[in-house]
Tab-separated table of N, CA, C and O in Angstrom:
chain	number	residue	atom	x	y	z
A	4	GLY	N	116.052	109.629	107.699
A	4	GLY	CA	116.016	108.631	109.450
A	4	GLY	C	116.309	108.714	110.457
A	4	GLY	O	116.488	108.265	111.004
A	5	LEU	N	117.076	109.926	110.563
A	5	LEU	CA	117.963	110.683	111.613
A	5	LEU	C	116.883	111.691	112.604
A	5	LEU	O	117.452	111.523	113.364
A	6	ASP	N	115.637	111.578	112.699
A	6	ASP	CA	114.769	112.839	112.731
A	6	ASP	C	114.755	112.082	113.987
A	6	ASP	O	114.900	113.231	115.102
A	7	LEU	N	114.365	111.407	114.176
A	7	LEU	CA	114.333	110.554	115.781
A	7	LEU	C	115.948	110.732	116.420
A	7	LEU	O	115.971	110.847	117.641
A	8	GLY	N	116.691	110.540	116.058
A	8	GLY	CA	117.979	110.680	116.824
A	8	GLY	C	118.502	111.422	116.571
A	8	GLY	O	119.447	112.282	118.051
A	9	VAL	N	118.097	112.376	116.015
A	9	VAL	CA	118.577	113.661	116.395
A	9	VAL	C	118.242	114.450	116.997
A	9	VAL	O	118.213	115.014	118.155
A	10	CYS	N	116.703	114.734	117.315
A	10	CYS	CA	115.526	114.807	118.855
A	10	CYS	C	115.704	114.397	119.971
A	10	CYS	O	116.115	115.133	120.942
A	11	LEU	N	116.637	112.960	119.974
A	11	LEU	CA	117.052	111.727	121.405
A	11	LEU	C	118.410	112.553	121.697
A	11	LEU	O	118.512	113.153	123.224
A	12	ALA	N	119.136	113.093	120.890
A	12	ALA	CA	120.442	113.914	121.143
A	12	ALA	C	120.323	115.245	121.639
A	12	ALA	O	121.283	115.600	122.437
A	13	VAL	N	119.244	116.278	121.189
A	13	VAL	CA	119.241	117.454	122.080
A	13	VAL	C	118.053	116.557	123.580
A	13	VAL	O	119.750	117.516	124.157
A	14	VAL	N	117.723	116.028	123.285
A	14	VAL	CA	116.993	116.531	124.619
A	14	VAL	C	117.987	115.773	126.183
A	14	VAL	O	118.305	115.699	126.908
A	15	SER	N	119.136	114.557	125.531
A	15	SER	CA	120.059	113.725	126.053
A	15	SER	C	120.742	115.235	126.308
A	15	SER	O	121.575	115.202	127.117
A	16	ALA	N	121.289	116.338	125.564
A	16	ALA	CA	122.407	117.330	125.870
A	16	ALA	C	121.950	118.194	126.864
A	16	ALA	O	122.314	118.516	127.834
A	17	ILE	N	120.139	118.420	126.267
A	17	ILE	CA	119.696	119.372	127.356
A	17	ILE	C	119.684	118.941	128.680
A	17	ILE	O	119.548	119.300	130.356
A	18	THR	N	119.119	117.373	129.390
A	18	THR	CA	119.116	117.087	130.544
A	18	THR	C	120.627	116.289	130.996
A	18	THR	O	120.860	116.041	131.919
A	19	ASP	N	121.444	116.615	130.467
A	19	ASP	CA	122.950	115.474	130.447
A	19	ASP	C	122.546	114.459	131.251
A	19	ASP	O	123.007	114.235	132.238
A	20	ARG	N	122.231	113.601	130.158
A	20	ARG	CA	121.553	112.479	130.405
A	20	ARG	C	122.082	111.711	129.356
A	20	ARG	O	121.099	111.634	128.216
A	21	PRO	N	123.202	110.510	128.975
A	21	PRO	CA	123.514	109.883	127.827
A	21	PRO	C	122.595	109.568	127.759
A	21	PRO	O	121.734	108.068	128.196
A	22	LEU	N	122.145	108.811	126.018
A	22	LEU	CA	121.967	107.351	125.512
A	22	LEU	C	122.289	106.307	125.978
A	22	LEU	O	122.846	106.368	126.083
A	23	PRO	N	121.708	104.704	125.578
A	23	PRO	CA	122.463	103.893	126.545
A	23	PRO	C	123.438	103.706	125.198
A	23	PRO	O	122.810	104.040	124.222
A	24	ALA	N	124.864	103.871	125.784
A	24	ALA	CA	125.568	103.294	124.273
A	24	ALA	C	124.679	101.959	123.149
A	24	ALA	O	125.870	101.455	122.253
A	25	ASP	N	124.329	100.671	123.991
A	25	ASP	CA	124.177	100.019	122.632
A	25	ASP	C	122.346	99.902	122.645
A	25	ASP	O	122.068	99.278	121.515
A	26	MET	N	122.178	101.117	122.174
A	26	MET	CA	120.516	101.613	121.687
A	26	MET	C	121.235	102.612	120.302
A	26	MET	O	121.840	103.228	120.096
A	27	ALA	N	120.576	101.778	119.166
A	27	ALA	CA	120.243	102.507	118.197
A	27	ALA	C	119.088	103.061	117.740
A	27	ALA	O	118.166	102.513	118.618
A	28	VAL	N	119.211	104.405	117.119
A	28	VAL	CA	117.722	104.629	116.985
A	28	VAL	C	117.551	105.223	115.315
A	28	VAL	O	118.580	105.233	114.912
A	29	PHE	N	116.499	104.991	115.326
A	29	PHE	CA	115.801	105.712	113.483
A	29	PHE	C	114.201	106.346	113.731
A	29	PHE	O	113.445	105.117	114.299
A	30	GLY	N	114.059	107.089	112.915
A	30	GLY	CA	112.378	107.205	112.252
A	30	GLY	C	112.429	108.380	112.403
A	30	GLY	O	113.732	109.571	112.675
A	31	GLU	N	111.940	108.474	111.380
A	31	GLU	CA	111.285	110.024	111.302
A	31	GLU	C	110.597	110.641	112.608
A	31	GLU	O	109.053	110.263	112.404
A	32	VAL	N	110.115	112.471	112.683
A	32	VAL	CA	109.234	112.763	113.653
A	32	VAL	C	108.301	114.123	112.934
A	32	VAL	O	109.215	114.741	112.398
A	33	GLY	N	106.879	113.534	113.450
A	33	GLY	CA	106.497	114.635	112.400
A	33	GLY	C	106.225	115.896	113.431
A	33	GLY	O	106.832	115.661	114.631
A	34	LEU	N	105.368	116.387	113.241
A	34	LEU	CA	105.358	118.687	113.399
A	34	LEU	C	104.304	118.189	114.886
A	34	LEU	O	104.469	118.830	115.996
A	35	GLY	N	103.564	116.893	115.341
A	35	GLY	CA	103.116	117.123	115.752
A	35	GLY	C	103.699	115.821	117.445
A	35	GLY	O	102.887	115.340	118.519
A	36	GLY	N	104.870	115.589	116.808
A	36	GLY	CA	105.734	114.653	117.630
A	36	GLY	C	105.511	113.171	117.561
A	36	GLY	O	105.896	112.035	117.746
A	37	GLU	N	104.730	113.062	116.324
A	37	GLU	CA	104.503	111.099	116.304
A	37	GLU	C	105.227	110.673	115.508
A	37	GLU	O	106.477	111.778	114.325
A	38	LEU	N	105.659	109.206	115.392
A	38	LEU	CA	106.716	108.985	114.369
A	38	LEU	C	106.555	108.116	113.262
A	38	LEU	O	105.362	107.340	113.689
A	39	ARG	N	107.469	107.655	112.360
A	39	ARG	CA	106.767	107.257	111.039
A	39	ARG	C	107.838	106.319	110.607
A	39	ARG	O	108.918	107.134	111.391
A	40	GLN	N	108.006	105.678	110.110
A	40	GLN	CA	108.407	104.931	109.529
A	40	GLN	C	109.377	105.262	108.641
A	40	GLN	O	109.127	106.126	107.966
A	41	VAL	N	110.818	104.172	108.454
A	41	VAL	CA	111.327	104.842	107.224
A	41	VAL	C	111.749	104.137	106.158
A	41	VAL	O	111.225	102.700	106.555
A	42	ALA	N	112.199	103.580	105.412
A	42	ALA	CA	112.552	103.031	104.267
A	42	ALA	C	113.960	101.792	105.103
A	42	ALA	O	114.330	102.330	105.511
A	43	HIS	N	113.591	100.775	104.261
A	43	HIS	CA	114.721	99.685	104.263
A	43	HIS	C	114.442	99.447	105.919
A	43	HIS	O	116.220	99.276	106.431
A	44	ALA	N	113.722	99.485	107.322
A	44	ALA	CA	114.328	99.519	108.685
A	44	ALA	C	114.255	97.765	108.297
A	44	ALA	O	115.572	97.773	110.200
A	45	VAL	N	113.264	97.065	108.217
A	45	VAL	CA	114.501	95.359	108.355
A	45	VAL	C	116.222	95.986	108.102
A	45	VAL	O	117.173	95.314	108.965
A	46	ARG	N	116.588	96.302	107.191
A	46	ARG	CA	117.749	96.098	106.488
A	46	ARG	C	118.746	96.427	108.068
A	46	ARG	O	120.050	96.975	108.444
A	47	ARG	N	118.235	97.812	108.170
A	47	ARG	CA	118.245	99.143	109.806
A	47	ARG	C	118.808	98.300	110.561
A	47	ARG	O	119.765	98.347	111.355
A	48	ILE	N	117.657	97.237	111.264
A	48	ILE	CA	117.938	96.638	112.043
A	48	ILE	C	118.634	95.350	112.480
A	48	ILE	O	119.835	95.649	113.181
A	49	THR	N	119.037	94.747	111.325
A	49	THR	CA	119.826	93.609	111.050
A	49	THR	C	121.472	94.626	110.746
A	49	THR	O	122.377	93.663	111.673
A	50	GLU	N	121.679	95.372	110.502
A	50	GLU	CA	122.797	96.047	110.150
A	50	GLU	C	123.163	97.157	111.650
A	50	GLU	O	124.309	96.421	112.059
A	51	ALA	N	122.158	96.951	112.262
A	51	ALA	CA	122.236	97.464	114.398
A	51	ALA	C	123.176	96.395	114.372
A	51	ALA	O	123.958	96.394	115.313
A	52	GLY	N	122.268	94.749	114.668
A	52	GLY	CA	122.743	93.609	115.469
A	52	GLY	C	123.976	93.483	115.071
A	52	GLY	O	125.084	93.270	115.561
A	53	ARG	N	124.290	93.504	113.490
A	53	ARG	CA	126.279	93.170	113.218
A	53	ARG	C	126.598	94.252	113.350
A	53	ARG	O	128.018	93.772	114.104
A	54	LEU	N	126.798	95.871	114.090
A	54	LEU	CA	127.889	96.012	114.392
A	54	LEU	C	127.485	96.365	116.219
A	54	LEU	O	128.400	96.815	116.354
A	55	GLY	N	126.799	95.782	116.740
A	55	GLY	CA	127.034	95.119	117.904
A	55	GLY	C	126.081	96.058	118.755
A	55	GLY	O	126.370	95.870	120.171
A	56	PHE	N	125.162	96.726	118.613
A	56	PHE	CA	123.044	97.380	118.839
A	56	PHE	C	123.658	95.765	120.091
A	56	PHE	O	122.458	95.091	119.679
A	57	GLY	N	122.757	96.680	120.944
A	57	GLY	CA	122.023	94.955	121.831
A	57	GLY	C	119.992	95.604	121.638
A	57	GLY	O	119.468	94.496	121.407
A	58	LYS	N	119.878	96.960	121.611
A	58	LYS	CA	118.410	97.241	121.346
A	58	LYS	C	118.226	98.299	119.643
A	58	LYS	O	119.572	99.133	119.865
A	59	VAL	N	117.170	98.682	119.687
A	59	VAL	CA	117.045	99.449	118.784
A	59	VAL	C	115.388	100.237	119.066
A	59	VAL	O	115.092	99.547	119.320
A	60	LEU	N	115.706	101.376	119.285
A	60	LEU	CA	114.095	102.494	119.066
A	60	LEU	C	113.993	102.701	117.914
A	60	LEU	O	115.084	103.083	117.179
A	61	LEU	N	112.435	102.248	117.426
A	61	LEU	CA	111.546	102.453	115.940
A	61	LEU	C	110.813	103.256	116.383
A	61	LEU	O	109.791	102.384	117.250
A	62	PRO	N	109.875	103.428	115.266
A	62	PRO	CA	108.407	103.737	115.504
A	62	PRO	C	107.937	102.379	115.407
A	62	PRO	O	108.329	101.382	115.135
A	63	MET	N	106.726	102.854	115.874
A	63	MET	CA	105.227	101.781	116.636
A	63	MET	C	105.368	101.321	115.004
A	63	MET	O	104.898	99.402	115.902
A	64	ASN	N	105.084	101.624	113.692
A	64	ASN	CA	104.754	100.565	112.945
A	64	ASN	C	105.671	100.187	111.964
A	64	ASN	O	105.359	99.796	110.656
A	65	SER	N	106.787	99.887	112.399
A	65	SER	CA	107.849	99.524	111.640
A	65	SER	C	107.883	98.263	111.455
A	65	SER	O	107.431	97.434	112.622
A	66	PRO	N	108.292	97.382	110.472
A	66	PRO	CA	108.265	96.086	110.577
A	66	PRO	C	109.497	95.306	111.750
A	66	PRO	O	110.400	96.289	112.141
A	67	GLU	N	108.565	94.203	111.130
A	67	GLU	CA	110.039	93.073	112.553
A	67	GLU	C	111.046	92.895	111.596
A	67	GLU	O	111.006	93.014	110.681
A	68	GLY	N	112.082	93.126	112.687
A	68	GLY	CA	113.375	92.685	112.342
A	68	GLY	C	113.791	91.449	112.395
A	68	GLY	O	113.002	90.498	112.253
A	69	ASP	N	115.250	90.995	112.295
A	69	ASP	CA	115.502	89.340	112.201
A	69	ASP	C	115.678	88.665	114.093
A	69	ASP	O	115.905	87.812	113.434
A	70	GLY	N	115.014	89.562	114.578
A	70	GLY	CA	115.085	88.912	115.972
A	70	GLY	C	116.658	89.482	116.392
A	70	GLY	O	116.743	88.829	118.214
A	71	SER	N	117.108	89.902	115.930
A	71	SER	CA	118.785	89.704	116.347
A	71	SER	C	119.503	91.226	117.358
A	71	SER	O	120.221	91.066	118.663
A	72	VAL	N	118.501	91.445	117.578
A	72	VAL	CA	118.821	92.563	118.799
A	72	VAL	C	116.950	92.994	118.777
A	72	VAL	O	116.165	92.714	118.219
A	73	ARG	N	116.741	93.172	120.514
A	73	ARG	CA	115.886	93.949	121.191
A	73	ARG	C	115.106	95.101	120.223
A	73	ARG	O	115.737	95.853	120.288
A	74	THR	N	113.726	95.021	119.721
A	74	THR	CA	113.209	96.414	119.631
A	74	THR	C	112.537	97.099	121.122
A	74	THR	O	111.625	96.757	121.075
A	75	LEU	N	112.208	98.503	120.757
A	75	LEU	CA	111.719	99.190	121.698
A	75	LEU	C	110.947	99.962	120.392
A	75	LEU	O	111.276	100.608	119.495
A	76	ARG	N	109.819	99.968	121.013
A	76	ARG	CA	108.542	100.271	119.799
A	76	ARG	C	108.210	102.029	120.404
A	76	ARG	O	107.476	101.842	121.387
A	77	ALA	N	107.297	102.977	120.213
A	77	ALA	CA	107.692	103.951	120.429
A	77	ALA	C	106.497	104.406	118.804
A	77	ALA	O	106.837	105.097	117.790
A	78	GLY	N	105.325	105.562	119.537
A	78	GLY	CA	104.432	105.611	118.542
A	78	GLY	C	104.839	107.222	118.629
A	78	GLY	O	104.447	108.211	117.821
A	79	THR	N	105.074	107.871	119.945
A	79	THR	CA	105.101	109.375	119.284
A	79	THR	C	107.127	109.815	119.913
A	79	THR	O	107.099	109.310	120.868
A	80	LEU	N	107.709	110.768	119.783
A	80	LEU	CA	108.754	111.110	120.347
A	80	LEU	C	108.699	111.128	122.070
A	80	LEU	O	109.862	111.104	122.755
A	81	ALA	N	107.736	111.533	122.766
A	81	ALA	CA	107.296	112.012	123.847
A	81	ALA	C	107.429	110.176	124.578
A	81	ALA	O	108.556	109.768	125.949
A	82	GLU	N	106.992	109.421	124.296
A	82	GLU	CA	106.859	107.504	124.285
A	82	GLU	C	108.819	107.074	124.223
A	82	GLU	O	109.503	106.571	124.464
A	83	ALA	N	109.833	107.731	123.310
A	83	ALA	CA	110.510	107.533	122.872
A	83	ALA	C	111.861	108.250	123.679
A	83	ALA	O	112.728	107.488	124.053
A	84	ILE	N	111.091	109.299	124.109
A	84	ILE	CA	112.098	109.790	125.390
A	84	ILE	C	112.514	109.766	126.852
A	84	ILE	O	113.460	109.046	127.179
A	85	THR	N	110.976	108.404	126.739
A	85	THR	CA	110.912	107.944	128.003
A	85	THR	C	111.373	106.387	127.760
A	85	THR	O	112.459	106.337	128.931
A	86	LEU	N	111.477	106.328	126.916
A	86	LEU	CA	111.708	104.668	126.427
A	86	LEU	C	113.312	104.934	125.946
A	86	LEU	O	113.894	103.579	126.688
A	87	ALA	N	113.880	105.484	126.155
A	87	ALA	CA	115.703	105.738	125.533
A	87	ALA	C	116.003	106.374	127.810
A	87	ALA	O	117.660	106.068	127.677
A	88	GLY	N	115.161	106.577	128.160
A	88	GLY	CA	116.038	106.818	129.375
A	88	GLY	C	115.875	108.114	130.410
A	88	GLY	O	117.136	108.404	131.094
A	89	LEU	N	115.497	109.414	129.375
A	89	LEU	CA	116.250	110.500	129.125
A	89	LEU	C	115.341	110.647	130.167
A	89	LEU	O	115.521	112.034	130.433
A	90	LEU	N	114.022	110.869	130.892
A	90	LEU	CA	113.052	111.349	131.365
A	90	LEU	C	113.126	110.447	132.786
A	90	LEU	O	112.640	109.200	132.634
A	91	ARG	N	112.345	110.474	133.900
A	91	ARG	CA	112.672	110.038	135.196
A	91	ARG	C	111.830	110.458	135.959
A	91	ARG	O	111.430	111.152	136.222
């Protein structure tokens, strides 16, 4: 579940733009840049809210959370980079 987070951290370092401090991220990244859901997505979303995160960036096909945090959904790595605010 760390693939997407690591990819966004690398892009953040290259562009010298930080990820939003209130954003949690999870998902798998395929070789073609597609994002795939991971196990226990609802539990991860709930835990992110409990830890004080305001939004979660996750794959498009992940299940809905409990509504405690805003979910941002992306189908590809390029979409996730844009949603994270790393490209302007």
